Coordinates of C-alpha atoms in Angstrom, one line a residue:
M18 CA -19.6 -27.2 -4.1
K19 CA -17.7 -24.9 -6.4
Q20 CA -15.5 -21.8 -6.0
F21 CA -14.9 -18.7 -8.0
Q22 CA -12.3 -15.9 -7.6
Q23 CA -12.0 -12.5 -9.4
T24 CA -10.4 -9.1 -8.8
L25 CA -12.6 -6.1 -9.3
T26 CA -10.8 -2.8 -9.9
I27 CA -12.5 0.4 -8.8
Q28 CA -11.4 4.0 -9.8
C29 CA -12.0 6.4 -6.9
H30 CA -12.0 10.0 -7.9
E31 CA -12.1 11.5 -4.4
Q32 CA -12.6 10.7 -0.8
G33 CA -15.9 9.2 0.1
F34 CA -18.2 6.3 -0.8
N35 CA -17.9 4.7 -4.2
D36 CA -20.9 2.5 -5.1
F37 CA -19.9 -0.6 -7.0
T38 CA -23.1 -2.7 -6.5
R39 CA -23.8 -2.9 -10.2
A40 CA -20.4 -4.2 -11.1
L41 CA -20.6 -6.7 -8.2
K42 CA -24.0 -8.0 -9.3
M43 CA -22.6 -8.5 -12.8
V44 CA -19.7 -10.6 -11.5
V45 CA -22.0 -12.7 -9.4
H46 CA -24.3 -13.3 -12.4
Q47 CA -21.4 -14.2 -14.7
A48 CA -20.0 -16.6 -12.0
N49 CA -23.4 -18.5 -12.3
F50 CA -24.0 -19.5 -8.6
D51 CA -27.5 -20.2 -7.4
G52 CA -26.5 -19.9 -3.8
G53 CA -23.5 -19.4 -1.6
L54 CA -21.4 -16.9 0.1
L55 CA -19.5 -14.0 -1.4
A56 CA -16.4 -12.7 0.4
L57 CA -14.9 -9.4 -0.5
F58 CA -11.5 -8.0 0.6
T59 CA -9.4 -5.0 -0.2
P60 CA -5.6 -5.2 0.7
D61 CA -5.3 -1.3 0.7
V62 CA -5.2 0.4 4.1
G63 CA -6.3 3.7 2.4
C64 CA -9.9 2.4 1.8
S65 CA -12.5 0.1 3.3
L66 CA -15.6 -1.8 2.3
S67 CA -19.1 -1.0 3.6
V68 CA -22.8 -1.6 2.9
Q69 CA -24.5 1.8 2.8
E70 CA -27.9 3.4 2.1
K71 CA -28.2 4.2 -1.6
N72 CA -28.2 7.8 -2.6
A73 CA -27.6 9.1 0.9
P74 CA -25.3 12.1 0.3
G75 CA -24.7 12.8 4.0
N76 CA -23.0 9.4 4.6
R77 CA -19.5 10.8 3.9
D78 CA -20.1 13.8 6.2
R79 CA -21.4 11.6 9.0
M80 CA -18.3 9.3 8.6
E81 CA -16.0 12.3 8.8
I82 CA -17.7 13.6 12.0
M83 CA -17.7 10.1 13.5
T84 CA -14.0 9.7 13.0
G85 CA -13.3 13.2 14.3
H86 CA -11.7 14.4 11.0
H87 CA -14.3 16.8 9.6
D88 CA -11.8 19.7 9.5
N89 CA -9.4 19.3 6.7
E90 CA -6.7 21.4 8.3
A91 CA -4.2 18.6 7.8
H92 CA -5.0 18.4 4.1
A93 CA -4.7 22.2 3.7
R94 CA -1.3 22.2 5.4
A95 CA -0.3 19.1 3.4
D96 CA 0.9 17.5 6.6
L97 CA 1.1 14.0 5.3
H98 CA 1.8 12.4 8.7
E99 CA -1.4 13.9 10.0
V100 CA -3.4 12.9 7.0
D101 CA -2.2 9.3 7.3
L102 CA -3.3 9.3 11.0
H103 CA -6.8 10.3 9.8
D104 CA -6.8 7.5 7.2
H105 CA -5.6 4.9 9.7
T106 CA -8.4 6.0 12.1
R107 CA -11.0 5.5 9.4
M108 CA -9.6 2.1 8.6
A109 CA -9.7 1.1 12.3
M110 CA -13.4 2.1 12.5
T111 CA -14.4 0.4 9.2
S112 CA -13.4 -2.9 7.6
P113 CA -11.3 -4.2 4.7
S114 CA -13.8 -7.1 4.2
L115 CA -17.4 -8.0 3.8
S116 CA -19.4 -11.3 3.5
I117 CA -22.7 -11.2 1.5
P118 CA -24.9 -14.3 1.0
I119 CA -26.0 -15.2 -2.5
Q120 CA -29.5 -16.5 -3.1
N121 CA -31.2 -17.2 -6.4
G122 CA -28.1 -16.1 -8.3
R123 CA -27.9 -12.6 -6.7
P124 CA -26.2 -11.0 -3.7
V125 CA -28.7 -10.7 -0.8
L126 CA -29.1 -6.9 -0.3
G127 CA -31.9 -4.8 1.0
T128 CA -33.9 -2.5 -1.3
W129 CA -31.9 0.6 -0.3
Q130 CA -28.5 -1.1 0.3
A131 CA -25.4 -0.5 -1.9
V132 CA -22.0 -2.1 -1.6
C133 CA -19.4 0.7 -1.4
L134 CA -15.7 1.2 -1.2
Y135 CA -15.0 4.1 1.2
E136 CA -11.9 5.9 -0.1
H137 CA -10.0 7.4 2.8
H138 CA -7.7 9.7 0.8
S139 CA -8.7 13.0 -0.8
H140 CA -7.0 12.2 -4.1
A141 CA -7.9 9.7 -6.9
N142 CA -6.8 6.1 -6.5
T143 CA -7.3 2.8 -8.2
R144 CA -8.3 0.1 -5.7
N145 CA -8.6 -3.6 -6.0
I146 CA -11.3 -5.7 -4.4
F147 CA -10.7 -9.5 -4.3
L148 CA -13.9 -11.5 -4.6
H149 CA -14.3 -15.2 -3.6
I150 CA -17.6 -17.1 -4.0
V151 CA -18.2 -20.5 -2.5
G152 CA -21.5 -22.3 -3.2
N153 CA -23.5 -24.1 -5.7

């Protein structure tokens, strides 16, 4: 049994889903695991991790409606306390971590699945994702 750790840095340009599946697959390939478990975690409360359908442009809109924050009135007023409340609600309804099996040297994902970082803030941010693989 072996272990591998790495930090992946993602540049988010705006609020919404940022697909980093390709970068994740490259890291798993370079780590040279045949099988195991990949754990991902972000320590930032302004974002979360999710597996989403690839190329589904309505995902962000549905997430905003689900969290009840589809009107950007707080953003327009620059009421930072209100914006933070929206971000914290998004975090409570999502997750800072994911676990994905590795089989035959690849993350096990469905045909239409993408691993995404959901940026909660409306401005650009650089986010870190900690990866830990355990396996053989």
